[in-house]
XYZ file of C-alpha atoms in Angstrom:
144
model
C 24.266 10.261 62.541
C 24.193 8.006 59.488
C 20.703 6.648 60.164
C 18.918 10.049 60.032
C 20.871 10.990 56.894
C 20.001 7.681 55.238
C 16.345 8.081 56.229
C 16.348 11.591 54.773
C 17.840 10.391 51.492
C 15.323 7.545 51.230
C 12.436 9.932 51.952
C 13.729 12.358 49.321
C 14.090 9.597 46.731
C 10.547 8.399 47.422
C 9.152 11.919 47.191
C 10.859 12.485 43.855
C 9.664 9.186 42.409
C 6.081 9.811 43.517
C 6.024 13.274 41.925
C 7.513 11.952 38.724
C 10.818 13.796 38.830
C 12.876 10.638 39.125
C 10.855 8.652 36.560
C 10.679 11.476 34.023
C 13.883 10.312 32.383
C 13.070 6.593 32.357
C 13.719 5.004 28.956
C 10.610 4.839 26.785
C 10.960 1.057 26.486
C 10.298 0.759 30.232
C 7.062 2.751 30.198
C 3.821 1.253 28.908
C 0.637 2.963 27.820
C -2.734 1.475 27.104
C -4.591 2.708 24.058
C -8.372 2.406 24.006
C -9.242 0.550 20.828
C -12.753 1.931 20.481
C -14.006 3.034 17.060
C -14.080 6.793 16.528
C -16.051 8.951 14.110
C -14.778 12.196 12.637
C -13.384 13.870 9.553
C -10.598 12.399 7.445
C -8.428 14.167 4.918
C -5.478 13.050 2.841
C -1.867 14.105 2.361
C -0.896 16.532 -0.353
C 1.562 15.197 -2.904
C 4.219 17.647 -1.650
C 4.902 15.253 1.255
C 5.986 12.442 -1.101
C 9.388 11.101 -0.001
C 9.577 13.153 3.182
C 10.247 11.383 6.476
C 7.252 10.522 8.650
C 7.254 10.650 12.452
C 8.015 6.913 12.506
C 11.145 7.454 10.407
C 9.738 5.919 7.223
C 9.672 7.873 3.987
C 6.139 8.893 3.079
C 4.791 7.123 -0.009
C 1.412 8.326 -1.287
C 0.994 5.005 -3.103
C 1.008 2.929 0.102
C -1.998 2.365 2.368
C -0.816 4.419 5.341
C -2.182 7.092 7.665
C -1.351 9.676 10.287
C -3.056 9.626 13.676
C -2.351 11.748 16.756
C -2.131 8.963 19.353
C -2.316 5.468 17.856
C 0.939 3.537 18.057
C 3.004 3.288 14.885
C 2.246 0.067 13.048
C -1.373 -0.086 14.214
C -3.691 -1.194 11.455
C -7.043 0.560 11.265
C -10.130 0.199 9.116
C -11.325 3.561 7.812
C -14.888 3.617 6.476
C -16.342 6.518 4.494
C -19.751 7.002 6.095
C -21.291 8.575 2.987
C -20.679 5.586 0.691
C -19.756 2.633 2.965
C -16.373 2.062 1.301
C -13.564 1.041 3.627
C -9.809 0.525 3.543
C -7.286 -0.905 6.014
C -4.278 1.352 6.572
C -1.190 1.268 8.794
C -0.389 4.217 11.076
C 3.130 5.488 10.376
C 2.893 9.216 11.078
C 1.499 11.799 13.507
C -1.318 14.147 12.625
C -3.617 15.443 11.344
C -3.069 18.917 12.674
C -6.101 20.473 10.991
C -8.836 21.202 13.515
C -11.622 18.629 13.717
C -9.876 15.901 11.726
C -9.095 12.520 13.265
C -6.961 10.864 10.563
C -4.932 11.771 7.479
C -4.773 9.170 4.725
C -2.310 8.541 1.943
C -3.666 9.331 -1.512
C -3.934 5.597 -2.311
C -6.185 5.087 0.722
C -8.220 8.217 -0.074
C -8.839 6.913 -3.603
C -10.046 3.554 -2.269
C -12.750 5.165 -0.134
C -13.502 7.934 -2.648
C -12.639 11.101 -0.734
C -10.173 12.653 -3.205
C -12.662 14.940 -4.945
C -14.193 16.212 -1.711
C -10.843 16.384 0.127
C -12.485 15.700 3.495
C -15.087 13.103 4.481
C -16.835 11.849 7.597
C -15.348 8.458 8.518
C -15.340 5.761 11.175
C -11.875 4.657 12.325
C -11.636 1.180 13.875
C -8.279 -0.019 15.265
C -7.581 -3.674 14.415
C -5.576 -6.297 16.308
C -3.599 -6.434 19.538
C -1.224 -3.626 18.556
C -4.148 -1.212 18.856
C -4.566 -2.025 22.547
C -1.005 -2.029 23.900
C 2.080 -0.151 22.859
C 5.336 1.116 24.231
C 5.135 4.786 25.106
C 7.268 7.151 23.079
C 8.811 10.405 24.149
C 7.011 13.356 22.600
């Protein structure tokens, strides 16, 4: 009697792990994701000053005077080169927040970064975003 019960339990455990039910609660540190580090082109904007001092998604306090950015999927700490396609100016920023949430935008910059590539007056500019280094290719998955 024990053998069929054991076989049933093993089959159930396998079925749950294959469908994801058992692994759904695995600690984030045990799951890995691969991020494609290909350059992307799209619109960039910058943070309003009202966010100064507020916590970012990474837990840091937002500082408009630092060279930081928000991106929807890049791992926190990833450094990226952002180039304004209209004037060729570029800046390297570190991703420390999630966003942008405005439709059609691919990155939000701190005001310091926006000044460096001259998008403050326009508010939005077409840019190329190029992830730099190994951290852009591999990161620990986070729970969203």
